[in-house]
Amino acid sequence: MNWPDLRYLGIVGPSPCLLDHTVKDYHFYPQWAINLNSATQTLSVGRVCITYKKQDSAIMSHWLPVSSSADERSYNPCPGCSFNIPALSKKSAIKQRCNSEKCFFNVILSETVGYPTRNAKVFAAYLPITLSTSWSYATSLALVHLTKPSLPTSSALSPSFKDKTEDDVLPLSVQSLYTDGSFHVATDSSPPSMTSAWLALDNDGLILESSSLQLPLCLPSALRSEIYAVVLGLNALSYGSSISIYTDCSQLISLWKRFVDVPFSPKLFREHNHLLWLSIQQLVKDRNLIVDLIKVPAHGDDLYNIQVDSLAKDAHLSLQPTVSPLAFCHVLCLLTFNSLPIDMNIHHFLRSIADARALLSFCSMARFTALGPPSLFDWAGIHFCLSQIKGFASHKNGRPEFWIFCIKLLLDILPTLTTLQQRKPYLYSPDWLCPQCNSAPEDLNHLWTCPYILPELNPCLTHRSEVIKFRDSCLSSFLSLNPLDSTFQIKFFALDCWNYETPSPSCLWLTRGLLSVHLMTFLKQYFSLSVIYKTISPLLNDFQVELYGEIWLCQNVLFHAWEESQGISAASKLRGPPPKPPSTAISSQFHNSSLASVSQDSWISWISSSIIWGGS
């Protein structure tokens, strides 16, 4: 097998997940592991059942892949092969507890590492990363650890950056480093910017060297700029240096105590910026550094802190860096996506890729593209509003019917007469019109424009009043966040989505929960997207609650009464179509409708799962 480049596979770190050394010898404690036989250069996957640390050996069960695909690889116990040593399966502990496994063999502990996942039977869940599959991800970890390559820990550095840093090694007389980072958030006119700076001082307080740099935009944040400053400062130190680092970032010091001053733990991979922390660990270890972090007051009277802060801020005016973010990673191997290091919780990252792909497919559904191109709607905002329905899966949410109404309303699968005519044409004649007004087909849009008048029910007038209430609530909420002049109110009222008289298509889309781009484009001139989403989401929910109670439930009562008058009972709905199809042909316009039944649309289960699990 040809292994991919190990520098771009697997989790970075000083070592992969090792076997649990707390287990006593001769005790049964199965742990998933990978073994590399140095003699035959073959990799084996299985469970280390019993260890003999003094003899550097263990008994391991053998598991074989079910399929040859590295992207979808799962494993079953080996039924028996040339590896099997029959005497091992007769040991009492194995015989009693390993009923499903048949093949056991001896392995050398120093050639065996723990498999880095809790679910070792299913290796490839969601890993759509260039060259990286779950199998190569795990095996690269084993190979990096077991083959012990002679590459230096800075081998991941790009040549140009590596040469530059090696030429600028500070003398041993350096006693103090002042570090600082600066971060500018993105605006509508400019991208985010992240910089770092450091000052090197000798024992007499003389500045020997200083450096400032604009950093690559990879997961930019204020904390990341502070950590970068420490990495760059440490990288400039000579071997055996003893240094005090002064910083005004309290979070940096607390995280240093969690990740650097303690033994390595795989839990670090769950954290943001774990590559930078591992780089710090590796630099301290390889260069035999003694480092002490000292907190200085931010914006105080410390002249050196003021100076390094000024250096970091001035670096925003410099040119964007040409080096890759990979150049700053002092690690043996790392996981990348599109040539960028994944420096966050890897499980969350993979889930975000799966969610993004699913959302792209979701917004490309025919029921939405029939309204216009996907760019017509703000799908990030729509997804945010959907993700707030976290009570959908709970038995204690108090109103599960309303959440179902919201989903069916968005997907245009509410059981209106038009929908029922497509699902059960043998019960609902295609010629029937709205049971209330008998003037138009009862589709989704007709629910809000039906002119049927009762003393306390007029869907058209009710919808108009609720749109006005929704609009005014949005305006009040935005004005409370940022007092604006009357021009904002005039332009806000003039947006087409508030045209409830006809109503306009964008008003009907908003009723479904589809946020139009033109609404978001207008609001982005005054507020950030996160503020817009958090403001509109609860108000849209309240708007749909009123539609559910004031229009939909009332229409249901009248519709069921009309069904009884037509002889359509609950029993007839369950019986299915008659043996012979009805003589009346169904017109082609119903076959071409954008509506679809629940059973024909697998995306309904997707969006439900996303809501249930609180998709990001």
Coordinates of C-alpha atoms in Angstrom, one line a residue:
M1 CA 0.0 0.0 0.0
N2 CA 1.3 3.5 -0.8
W3 CA 0.8 5.7 2.2
P4 CA 0.0 9.4 1.7
D5 CA 2.4 12.1 2.8
L6 CA 2.4 11.8 6.6
R7 CA 2.8 15.6 7.1
Y8 CA -0.7 16.1 5.9
L9 CA -2.5 13.3 7.7
G10 CA -3.7 12.6 11.3
I11 CA -3.7 14.6 14.4
V12 CA -0.5 16.4 15.3
G13 CA 1.3 16.0 18.5
P14 CA 4.3 14.4 20.3
S15 CA 2.7 11.0 20.1
P16 CA -0.6 9.4 19.2
C17 CA -3.0 7.9 21.8
L18 CA -0.9 5.4 23.6
L19 CA -2.2 2.3 25.3
D20 CA -3.5 2.7 28.9
H21 CA -0.4 2.2 31.1
T22 CA -2.6 2.1 34.2
V23 CA -3.7 -1.5 33.4
K24 CA -1.9 -4.1 35.4
D25 CA 0.0 -6.9 33.7
Y26 CA -1.9 -10.1 33.1
H27 CA -5.3 -8.4 33.5
F28 CA -7.9 -8.5 30.8
Y29 CA -8.5 -5.0 29.5
P30 CA -9.3 -4.9 25.7
Q31 CA -8.1 -1.7 24.0
W32 CA -8.3 -1.0 20.2
A33 CA -4.9 -0.7 18.7
I34 CA -2.8 -0.7 15.6
N35 CA 0.3 -2.9 15.4
L36 CA 3.2 -2.5 13.0
N37 CA 5.2 -5.6 12.6
S38 CA 8.8 -4.4 12.0
A39 CA 9.9 -7.6 10.4
T40 CA 7.1 -7.9 7.8
Q41 CA 6.2 -4.2 7.7
T42 CA 2.5 -5.0 7.9
L43 CA -0.2 -3.2 9.9
S44 CA -2.8 -5.0 11.9
V45 CA -5.9 -3.7 13.6
G46 CA -7.5 -5.4 16.6
R47 CA -7.9 -5.4 20.4
V48 CA -5.0 -5.7 22.8
C49 CA -6.6 -8.0 25.4
I50 CA -3.8 -8.8 27.9
T51 CA -0.5 -7.0 28.3
Y52 CA 2.9 -8.2 29.6
K53 CA 4.9 -5.0 29.9
K54 CA 8.0 -6.5 31.4
Q55 CA 8.3 -8.7 28.4
D56 CA 7.2 -5.9 26.0
S57 CA 4.5 -8.1 24.6
A58 CA 0.7 -8.5 24.5
I59 CA -2.0 -10.7 23.2
M60 CA -4.0 -9.0 20.4
S61 CA -7.1 -10.1 18.6
H62 CA -7.2 -9.8 14.8
W63 CA -9.9 -7.8 12.9
L64 CA -10.3 -7.6 9.1
P65 CA -11.8 -4.9 7.0
V66 CA -15.3 -5.6 5.7
S67 CA -14.8 -3.6 2.5
S68 CA -11.7 -2.6 0.5
S69 CA -12.8 1.1 0.4
A70 CA -10.6 3.2 2.6
D71 CA -13.4 5.8 2.8
E72 CA -16.0 3.5 4.2
R73 CA -14.0 1.0 6.2
S74 CA -15.5 -1.1 9.0
Y75 CA -14.1 -4.2 10.6
N76 CA -15.2 -7.6 11.7
P77 CA -13.4 -10.3 13.8
C78 CA -11.0 -12.4 11.7
P79 CA -12.4 -16.0 11.5
G80 CA -8.8 -17.4 11.6
C81 CA -5.7 -16.9 9.5
S82 CA -1.9 -17.5 9.6
F83 CA -1.6 -15.0 12.5
N84 CA -3.7 -17.2 14.8
I85 CA -2.0 -19.0 17.7
P86 CA -4.6 -21.5 18.9
A87 CA -3.2 -21.7 22.4
L88 CA -4.0 -18.1 23.1
S89 CA -7.7 -18.5 22.6
K90 CA -7.7 -21.2 25.3
K91 CA -6.6 -18.8 28.0
S92 CA -9.4 -18.5 30.6
A93 CA -9.8 -14.7 30.5
I94 CA -10.0 -14.7 26.7
K95 CA -12.2 -17.8 26.5
Q96 CA -14.7 -16.2 28.8
R97 CA -14.9 -12.7 27.5
C98 CA -14.0 -12.9 23.8
N99 CA -16.7 -15.1 22.4
S100 CA -16.9 -13.2 19.1
E101 CA -13.2 -13.2 18.3
K102 CA -11.4 -16.3 16.9
C103 CA -8.0 -15.1 15.9
F104 CA -5.3 -14.1 18.5
F105 CA -1.6 -13.5 18.1
N106 CA 1.3 -12.0 20.1
V107 CA 2.5 -8.5 19.4
I108 CA 5.4 -6.3 20.7
L109 CA 4.1 -3.5 22.8
S110 CA 6.7 -1.0 21.5
E111 CA 5.3 -1.7 18.0
T112 CA 1.7 -1.1 19.1
V113 CA -0.3 2.1 19.6
G114 CA -3.9 2.8 20.7
Y115 CA -6.4 3.5 18.0
P116 CA -7.4 7.2 18.3
T117 CA -11.2 6.9 18.3
R118 CA -13.8 5.6 20.7
N119 CA -15.7 3.8 18.0
A120 CA -13.0 1.7 16.4
K121 CA -15.5 -0.6 14.6
V122 CA -16.6 2.2 12.3
F123 CA -13.6 4.2 11.1
A124 CA -14.9 6.5 8.4
A125 CA -17.9 8.5 9.5
Y126 CA -17.5 12.0 8.1
L127 CA -14.0 12.7 6.8
P128 CA -14.3 14.5 3.4
I129 CA -10.8 15.8 3.6
T130 CA -8.2 15.9 0.8
L131 CA -6.2 12.6 0.8
S132 CA -7.4 11.9 4.4
T133 CA -9.6 9.1 5.2
S134 CA -10.2 7.7 8.7
W135 CA -8.0 4.7 7.8
S136 CA -5.1 6.8 6.6
Y137 CA -5.7 9.2 9.5
A138 CA -5.2 6.4 12.0
T139 CA -2.5 4.6 10.3
S140 CA -0.4 7.7 9.7
L141 CA -0.5 8.3 13.5
A142 CA 0.8 4.7 14.0
L143 CA 3.5 5.1 11.4
V144 CA 4.7 8.5 12.7
H145 CA 5.0 7.0 16.2
L146 CA 6.3 3.5 15.4
T147 CA 8.7 4.3 12.6
K148 CA 10.1 7.3 14.6
P149 CA 11.3 9.4 11.6
S150 CA 14.4 11.4 12.0
L151 CA 12.9 14.6 10.7
P152 CA 13.3 17.5 13.1
T153 CA 10.1 18.8 14.7
S154 CA 10.2 22.0 12.6
S155 CA 10.1 19.9 9.3
A156 CA 6.6 21.2 8.6
L157 CA 8.0 24.8 8.2
S158 CA 8.1 26.2 4.7
P159 CA 11.7 26.5 3.5
S160 CA 11.7 30.3 3.2
F161 CA 10.3 30.9 6.7
K162 CA 12.5 28.2 8.2
D163 CA 15.6 29.8 6.8
K164 CA 14.5 33.2 8.0
T165 CA 13.9 32.1 11.6
E166 CA 17.2 30.1 11.8
D167 CA 19.1 33.2 10.8
D168 CA 17.6 35.3 13.6
V169 CA 18.4 33.2 16.7
L170 CA 18.6 35.4 19.8
P171 CA 21.7 35.2 22.1
L172 CA 21.5 33.5 25.4
S173 CA 21.8 37.0 27.1
V174 CA 18.0 37.5 26.4
Q175 CA 16.2 37.3 29.8
S176 CA 12.8 38.7 29.0
L177 CA 10.2 38.6 26.1
Y178 CA 7.3 41.0 25.9
T179 CA 4.6 39.6 23.6
D180 CA 1.3 41.0 22.3
G181 CA -1.2 40.4 19.6
S182 CA -3.7 42.6 17.8
F183 CA -6.9 41.6 16.0
H184 CA -9.3 43.6 13.8
V185 CA -12.7 42.1 13.1
A186 CA -14.0 41.9 9.6
T187 CA -16.1 44.7 8.2
D188 CA -18.1 45.1 5.0
S189 CA -15.2 46.9 3.4
S190 CA -12.2 44.9 4.8
P191 CA -11.3 41.4 5.9
P192 CA -10.2 40.6 9.4
S193 CA -6.6 41.2 10.3
M194 CA -4.4 39.5 12.9
T195 CA -0.9 40.6 13.9
S196 CA 1.7 39.6 16.6
A197 CA 4.8 41.3 18.0
W198 CA 7.6 40.6 20.6
L199 CA 10.4 42.5 22.2
A200 CA 13.6 40.7 23.5
L201 CA 15.4 42.3 26.5
D202 CA 18.6 41.5 28.3
N203 CA 19.2 41.5 32.0
D204 CA 19.8 45.2 32.0
G205 CA 16.5 46.0 30.3
L206 CA 18.0 46.8 26.9
I207 CA 16.0 45.9 23.9
L208 CA 18.1 43.5 21.8
E209 CA 15.6 42.7 19.1
S210 CA 12.0 43.3 18.2
S211 CA 9.7 41.7 15.6
S212 CA 6.2 42.3 14.3
L213 CA 4.3 40.3 11.7
Q214 CA 0.9 40.3 10.0
L215 CA -0.4 36.7 10.3
P216 CA -2.1 34.4 7.8
L217 CA -5.9 34.6 8.1
C218 CA -6.6 31.1 9.4
L219 CA -9.2 30.9 12.2
P220 CA -8.5 34.5 13.1
S221 CA -9.2 35.6 16.7
A222 CA -7.7 37.9 19.3
L223 CA -6.5 34.9 21.4
R224 CA -4.8 33.3 18.4
S225 CA -2.8 36.5 17.8
E226 CA -1.6 36.4 21.4
I227 CA -0.5 32.7 21.1
Y228 CA 1.2 33.4 17.8
A229 CA 3.3 36.1 19.5
V230 CA 4.6 33.5 22.0
V231 CA 5.3 30.9 19.3
L232 CA 7.3 33.4 17.2
G233 CA 9.2 34.6 20.3
L234 CA 10.1 31.1 21.4
N235 CA 11.1 30.2 17.9
A236 CA 13.7 33.0 18.0
L237 CA 15.4 31.8 21.2
S238 CA 18.7 29.9 21.5
Y239 CA 18.9 26.3 22.8
G240 CA 18.9 26.2 26.6
S241 CA 17.5 29.8 27.1
S242 CA 15.9 30.7 30.4
I243 CA 13.2 33.3 29.7
S244 CA 10.4 35.3 31.3
I245 CA 7.5 36.1 29.0
Y246 CA 5.5 39.2 29.9
T247 CA 1.9 39.4 28.5
D248 CA -1.2 41.3 29.3
C249 CA -3.5 38.4 28.2
S250 CA -4.8 36.5 31.3
Q251 CA -6.4 33.9 29.2
L252 CA -3.1 33.0 27.6
I253 CA -1.5 32.4 31.0
S254 CA -4.4 30.2 32.2
L255 CA -4.3 28.1 29.0
W256 CA -0.6 27.8 29.3
K257 CA -1.0 26.2 32.7
R258 CA -3.6 23.8 31.2
F259 CA -1.8 22.8 28.0
V260 CA 2.0 23.4 28.5
D261 CA 2.8 22.9 32.2
V262 CA 1.1 19.5 32.3
P263 CA 1.7 16.2 30.5
F264 CA 0.3 15.8 27.1
S265 CA -3.4 14.7 26.9
P266 CA -5.4 13.8 23.8
K267 CA -8.1 16.0 25.1
L268 CA -6.1 18.9 23.8
F269 CA -7.3 18.0 20.3
R270 CA -10.8 19.1 21.3
E271 CA -9.6 22.7 21.8
H272 CA -9.2 25.6 19.4
N273 CA -5.6 26.5 18.6
H274 CA -4.3 23.1 19.7
L275 CA -1.7 23.1 16.9
L276 CA -0.2 26.3 18.3
W277 CA -0.1 24.9 21.9
L278 CA 1.5 21.7 20.6
S279 CA 4.0 23.9 18.7
I280 CA 4.8 25.6 22.0
Q281 CA 5.2 22.3 23.8
Q282 CA 7.6 21.0 21.0
L283 CA 9.7 24.2 21.0
V284 CA 10.1 24.2 24.8
K285 CA 11.1 20.5 24.7
D286 CA 13.4 20.6 21.6
R287 CA 15.2 23.7 22.7
N288 CA 15.4 22.9 26.4
L289 CA 13.7 26.2 27.3
I290 CA 12.8 27.3 30.8
V291 CA 9.8 29.6 30.5
D292 CA 8.0 31.6 33.1
L293 CA 4.9 33.7 32.2
I294 CA 4.2 37.0 34.0
K295 CA 1.0 39.0 33.8
V296 CA 1.3 42.8 33.2
P297 CA -1.6 45.2 33.3
A298 CA -3.2 46.0 30.0
H299 CA -3.0 49.6 29.0
G300 CA -0.9 50.3 32.1
D301 CA 2.3 52.3 32.5
D302 CA 4.7 49.5 31.5
L303 CA 6.8 51.1 28.8
Y304 CA 7.8 47.8 27.2
N305 CA 4.2 46.6 27.1
I306 CA 3.1 49.8 25.5
Q307 CA 5.8 49.5 22.9
V308 CA 5.1 45.9 21.9
D309 CA 1.4 46.8 21.7
S310 CA 2.2 49.6 19.3
L311 CA 4.3 47.3 17.2
A312 CA 1.5 44.8 16.9
K313 CA -1.0 47.5 15.9
D314 CA 1.3 49.1 13.4
A315 CA 1.7 45.7 11.7
H316 CA -1.8 45.9 10.4
L317 CA -0.6 48.4 7.9
S318 CA 2.0 45.9 6.5
L319 CA 1.4 43.7 3.5
Q320 CA -0.5 40.4 3.8
P321 CA 1.9 37.5 4.6
T322 CA 3.0 35.2 1.8
V323 CA 3.9 32.3 4.0
S324 CA 1.3 29.5 4.6
P325 CA -0.2 28.9 8.0
L326 CA 1.5 25.6 7.9
A327 CA 4.8 27.4 8.3
F328 CA 4.0 28.2 11.9
C329 CA 3.3 24.6 13.0
H330 CA 6.2 22.9 14.7
V331 CA 4.7 19.5 14.6
L332 CA 5.4 16.1 12.9
C333 CA 2.1 15.6 11.2
L334 CA -1.1 17.5 10.9
L335 CA -4.6 17.3 9.4
T336 CA -5.3 19.8 6.6
F337 CA -8.2 20.9 4.5
N338 CA -7.5 22.8 1.2
S339 CA -3.9 23.2 2.4
L340 CA -5.0 24.9 5.6
P341 CA -4.3 23.3 9.0
I342 CA -7.3 22.3 11.0
D343 CA -6.7 24.0 14.3
M344 CA -10.0 23.4 16.1
N345 CA -12.0 20.5 17.4
I346 CA -11.7 18.0 14.6
H347 CA -15.0 16.3 15.2
H348 CA -16.8 19.6 15.1
F349 CA -14.9 20.6 12.0
L350 CA -16.0 17.4 10.2
R351 CA -19.6 17.9 11.3
S352 CA -19.5 21.4 10.0
I353 CA -18.4 20.1 6.6
A354 CA -21.2 17.6 6.5
D355 CA -23.8 20.2 7.6
A356 CA -22.6 22.6 4.9
R357 CA -22.8 20.0 2.2
A358 CA -26.3 19.0 3.4
L359 CA -27.4 22.6 3.5
L360 CA -26.2 23.2 0.0
S361 CA -28.2 20.2 -1.2
F362 CA -31.2 21.3 0.8
C363 CA -31.3 24.8 -0.6
S364 CA -31.0 23.4 -4.1
M365 CA -34.3 21.4 -3.8
A366 CA -36.8 21.8 -6.5
R367 CA -39.4 23.2 -4.1
F368 CA -37.1 26.1 -3.5
T369 CA -35.5 26.5 -6.9
A370 CA -39.0 26.8 -8.4
L371 CA -39.3 30.1 -6.6
G372 CA -36.0 31.4 -8.0
P373 CA -32.2 30.7 -7.7
P374 CA -30.8 29.8 -4.3
S375 CA -29.1 33.2 -4.2
L376 CA -32.5 34.7 -3.8
F377 CA -32.6 33.7 -0.1
D378 CA -30.3 34.1 2.9
W379 CA -29.8 30.4 3.7
A380 CA -27.4 31.1 6.6
G381 CA -30.2 33.0 8.3
I382 CA -32.8 30.4 7.4
H383 CA -30.6 27.7 8.9
F384 CA -30.0 29.8 12.0
C385 CA -33.7 30.2 12.6
L386 CA -34.3 26.5 12.1
S387 CA -31.5 25.6 14.5
Q388 CA -33.2 27.5 17.2
I389 CA -36.1 25.0 17.3
K390 CA -34.3 22.8 19.8
G391 CA -37.5 21.6 21.5
F392 CA -38.7 19.7 18.5
A393 CA -37.3 16.4 19.8
S394 CA -38.3 16.9 23.4
H395 CA -41.4 15.4 24.9
K396 CA -41.7 18.3 27.3
N397 CA -41.6 21.2 24.9
G398 CA -45.4 21.7 25.2
R399 CA -46.1 22.3 21.5
P400 CA -44.6 19.7 19.2
E401 CA -47.4 20.3 16.7
F402 CA -46.3 23.9 16.2
W403 CA -42.7 22.8 15.4
I404 CA -44.1 20.3 12.8
F405 CA -46.2 23.1 11.4
C406 CA -43.1 25.3 11.0
I407 CA -41.2 22.6 9.1
K408 CA -44.1 21.7 6.8
L409 CA -44.7 25.4 6.2
L410 CA -41.1 25.9 5.1
L411 CA -41.2 22.8 2.9
D412 CA -44.6 23.6 1.5
I413 CA -46.1 20.3 2.5
L414 CA -48.9 21.4 4.8
P415 CA -52.0 19.2 4.0
T416 CA -53.9 21.8 2.1
L417 CA -56.5 20.7 -0.4
T418 CA -54.1 21.0 -3.3
T419 CA -51.6 18.7 -1.6
L420 CA -54.2 16.2 -0.7
Q421 CA -55.4 16.2 -4.3
Q422 CA -52.0 15.0 -5.4
R423 CA -51.6 12.4 -2.6
K424 CA -55.1 10.9 -2.8
P425 CA -56.8 11.9 -6.1
Y426 CA -59.3 9.1 -5.5
L427 CA -60.7 10.9 -2.5
Y428 CA -60.2 14.5 -3.4
S429 CA -61.3 15.5 -6.9
P430 CA -58.8 17.7 -8.8
D431 CA -61.7 20.0 -9.7
W432 CA -62.5 21.0 -6.1
L433 CA -61.6 24.5 -5.1
C434 CA -61.1 26.0 -1.6
P435 CA -63.9 24.6 0.6
Q436 CA -64.3 28.0 2.3
C437 CA -64.5 30.5 -0.6
N438 CA -64.8 28.2 -3.6
S439 CA -63.0 30.8 -5.7
A440 CA -59.5 29.4 -6.1
P441 CA -57.4 26.2 -5.4
E442 CA -56.4 25.9 -1.8
D443 CA -52.7 25.9 -2.0
L444 CA -50.2 27.3 0.6
N445 CA -50.4 31.0 -0.6
H446 CA -54.2 30.8 -0.6
L447 CA -54.2 30.1 3.2
W448 CA -53.2 33.7 3.8
T449 CA -55.3 35.3 1.0
C450 CA -58.6 33.5 1.3
P451 CA -61.4 36.1 1.3
Y452 CA -63.8 33.8 3.3
I453 CA -65.5 35.9 5.9
L454 CA -66.8 34.8 9.3
P455 CA -67.7 37.1 12.2
E456 CA -64.3 36.4 13.8
L457 CA -62.3 34.8 11.0
N458 CA -60.9 36.4 7.9
P459 CA -57.6 34.8 6.9
C460 CA -56.6 37.7 4.6
L461 CA -57.2 40.4 7.2
T462 CA -55.6 38.3 9.9
H463 CA -52.5 37.7 7.8
R464 CA -52.1 41.4 7.1
S465 CA -52.4 42.4 10.7
E466 CA -49.8 39.8 11.7
V467 CA -47.4 40.9 9.0
I468 CA -47.7 44.5 10.3
K469 CA -47.1 43.3 13.9
F470 CA -44.1 41.4 12.8
R471 CA -42.7 44.3 10.9
D472 CA -43.2 46.8 13.8
S473 CA -41.6 44.3 16.2
C474 CA -38.6 44.0 14.0
L475 CA -38.3 47.8 13.7
S476 CA -38.6 48.4 17.5
S477 CA -36.0 45.7 18.2
F478 CA -33.5 47.1 15.8
L479 CA -34.0 50.7 16.9
S480 CA -33.5 49.6 20.5
L481 CA -30.0 48.2 19.5
N482 CA -28.9 51.3 17.6
P483 CA -31.0 54.5 17.5
L484 CA -31.2 55.5 13.9
D485 CA -32.8 58.4 12.1
S486 CA -36.1 58.4 10.3
T487 CA -34.5 57.5 7.0
F488 CA -33.9 53.9 8.3
Q489 CA -37.6 53.6 9.2
I490 CA -38.8 54.9 5.8
K491 CA -36.5 52.5 3.9
F492 CA -37.3 49.6 6.2
F493 CA -41.1 50.0 5.6
A494 CA -40.5 50.3 1.8
L495 CA -39.0 46.8 1.6
D496 CA -41.0 44.5 -0.6
C497 CA -41.2 41.8 2.0
W498 CA -43.6 44.0 4.0
N499 CA -46.0 44.4 1.1
Y500 CA -49.0 42.7 2.6
E501 CA -51.7 44.2 0.4
T502 CA -51.4 41.8 -2.5
P503 CA -49.3 40.2 -0.9
S504 CA -46.0 40.3 -2.7
P505 CA -44.0 37.0 -3.4
S506 CA -41.3 38.0 -0.9
C507 CA -44.0 38.6 1.7
L508 CA -45.3 35.1 1.1
W509 CA -41.8 33.7 1.3
L510 CA -41.2 35.5 4.6
T511 CA -44.4 33.9 5.9
R512 CA -42.9 30.5 5.1
G513 CA -39.7 31.4 7.0
L514 CA -37.6 32.1 3.9
L515 CA -35.5 35.2 4.6
S516 CA -34.8 37.1 1.4
V517 CA -31.4 38.5 0.5
H518 CA -32.7 42.0 -0.1
L519 CA -33.9 42.2 3.5
M520 CA -30.5 41.0 4.9
T521 CA -28.6 43.3 2.5
F522 CA -30.5 46.3 3.8
L523 CA -30.0 45.4 7.5
K524 CA -26.3 44.6 7.0
Q525 CA -25.7 48.3 6.3
Y526 CA -26.5 48.9 10.0
F527 CA -25.9 45.7 11.9
S528 CA -23.8 42.6 11.9
L529 CA -25.3 39.3 10.6
S530 CA -25.1 37.7 14.0
V531 CA -27.1 40.5 15.5
I532 CA -29.7 40.4 12.7
Y533 CA -30.2 36.7 13.0
K534 CA -30.5 36.7 16.8
T535 CA -33.0 39.6 16.5
I536 CA -35.2 38.2 13.7
S537 CA -35.3 34.6 14.8
P538 CA -37.5 34.9 17.9
L539 CA -39.8 37.5 16.2
L540 CA -40.3 35.2 13.2
N541 CA -41.1 32.4 15.6
D542 CA -43.7 34.6 17.3
F543 CA -45.1 35.6 13.9
Q544 CA -45.6 31.9 12.9
V545 CA -47.1 31.1 16.3
E546 CA -49.9 33.6 15.5
L547 CA -50.4 32.2 12.0
Y548 CA -50.6 28.7 13.5
G549 CA -53.2 29.6 16.1
E550 CA -55.2 32.3 14.3
I551 CA -55.4 30.8 10.8
W552 CA -54.2 27.3 10.4
L553 CA -56.0 25.7 13.4
C554 CA -59.2 27.5 12.5
Q555 CA -58.9 26.4 8.9
N556 CA -58.4 22.8 10.1
V557 CA -61.7 22.9 12.0
L558 CA -63.6 24.1 9.0
F559 CA -61.8 21.7 6.6
H560 CA -62.6 18.7 8.7
A561 CA -66.3 19.7 8.8
W562 CA -66.2 20.1 5.0
E563 CA -64.6 16.6 4.6
E564 CA -67.4 15.0 6.6
S565 CA -70.0 16.7 4.4
Q566 CA -68.2 15.1 1.4
G567 CA -68.3 11.7 3.0
I568 CA -64.5 11.6 3.5
S569 CA -63.9 9.8 6.8
A570 CA -60.8 8.8 8.7
A571 CA -61.4 5.2 7.7
S572 CA -61.6 6.0 4.0
K573 CA -58.2 7.8 4.2
L574 CA -56.6 4.6 5.6
R575 CA -58.2 2.2 3.0
G576 CA -56.1 3.4 0.1
P577 CA -57.1 3.7 -3.6
P578 CA -59.8 1.4 -5.1
P579 CA -58.8 -1.6 -7.2
K580 CA -59.5 0.3 -10.4
P581 CA -58.2 3.9 -10.9
P582 CA -60.9 6.6 -11.1
S583 CA -62.1 7.5 -14.6
T584 CA -61.3 11.2 -14.1
A585 CA -57.8 11.9 -15.3
I586 CA -55.6 14.1 -13.2
S587 CA -54.6 17.3 -15.0
S588 CA -50.9 17.7 -15.8
Q589 CA -50.7 20.9 -13.7
F590 CA -50.9 18.9 -10.5
H591 CA -48.1 16.6 -11.6
N592 CA -45.8 19.5 -12.3
S593 CA -46.6 21.3 -9.0
S594 CA -43.6 22.0 -6.7
L595 CA -45.4 20.3 -3.8
A596 CA -44.4 16.8 -2.8
S597 CA -45.5 14.2 -0.4
V598 CA -43.6 13.5 2.8
S599 CA -42.7 10.0 1.7
Q600 CA -41.1 11.2 -1.6
D601 CA -38.7 13.6 0.1
S602 CA -35.8 12.3 2.0
W603 CA -34.7 15.8 3.0
I604 CA -37.5 16.1 5.5
S605 CA -35.7 13.6 7.7
W606 CA -32.5 15.5 7.2
I607 CA -33.9 18.8 8.3
S608 CA -35.7 17.1 11.2
S609 CA -32.4 15.5 12.3
S610 CA -30.6 18.8 12.0
I611 CA -33.2 20.4 14.3
I612 CA -33.2 17.5 16.8
W613 CA -29.5 17.4 17.1
G614 CA -29.1 21.2 17.1
G615 CA -27.1 21.4 13.9
S616 CA -24.5 24.2 13.7

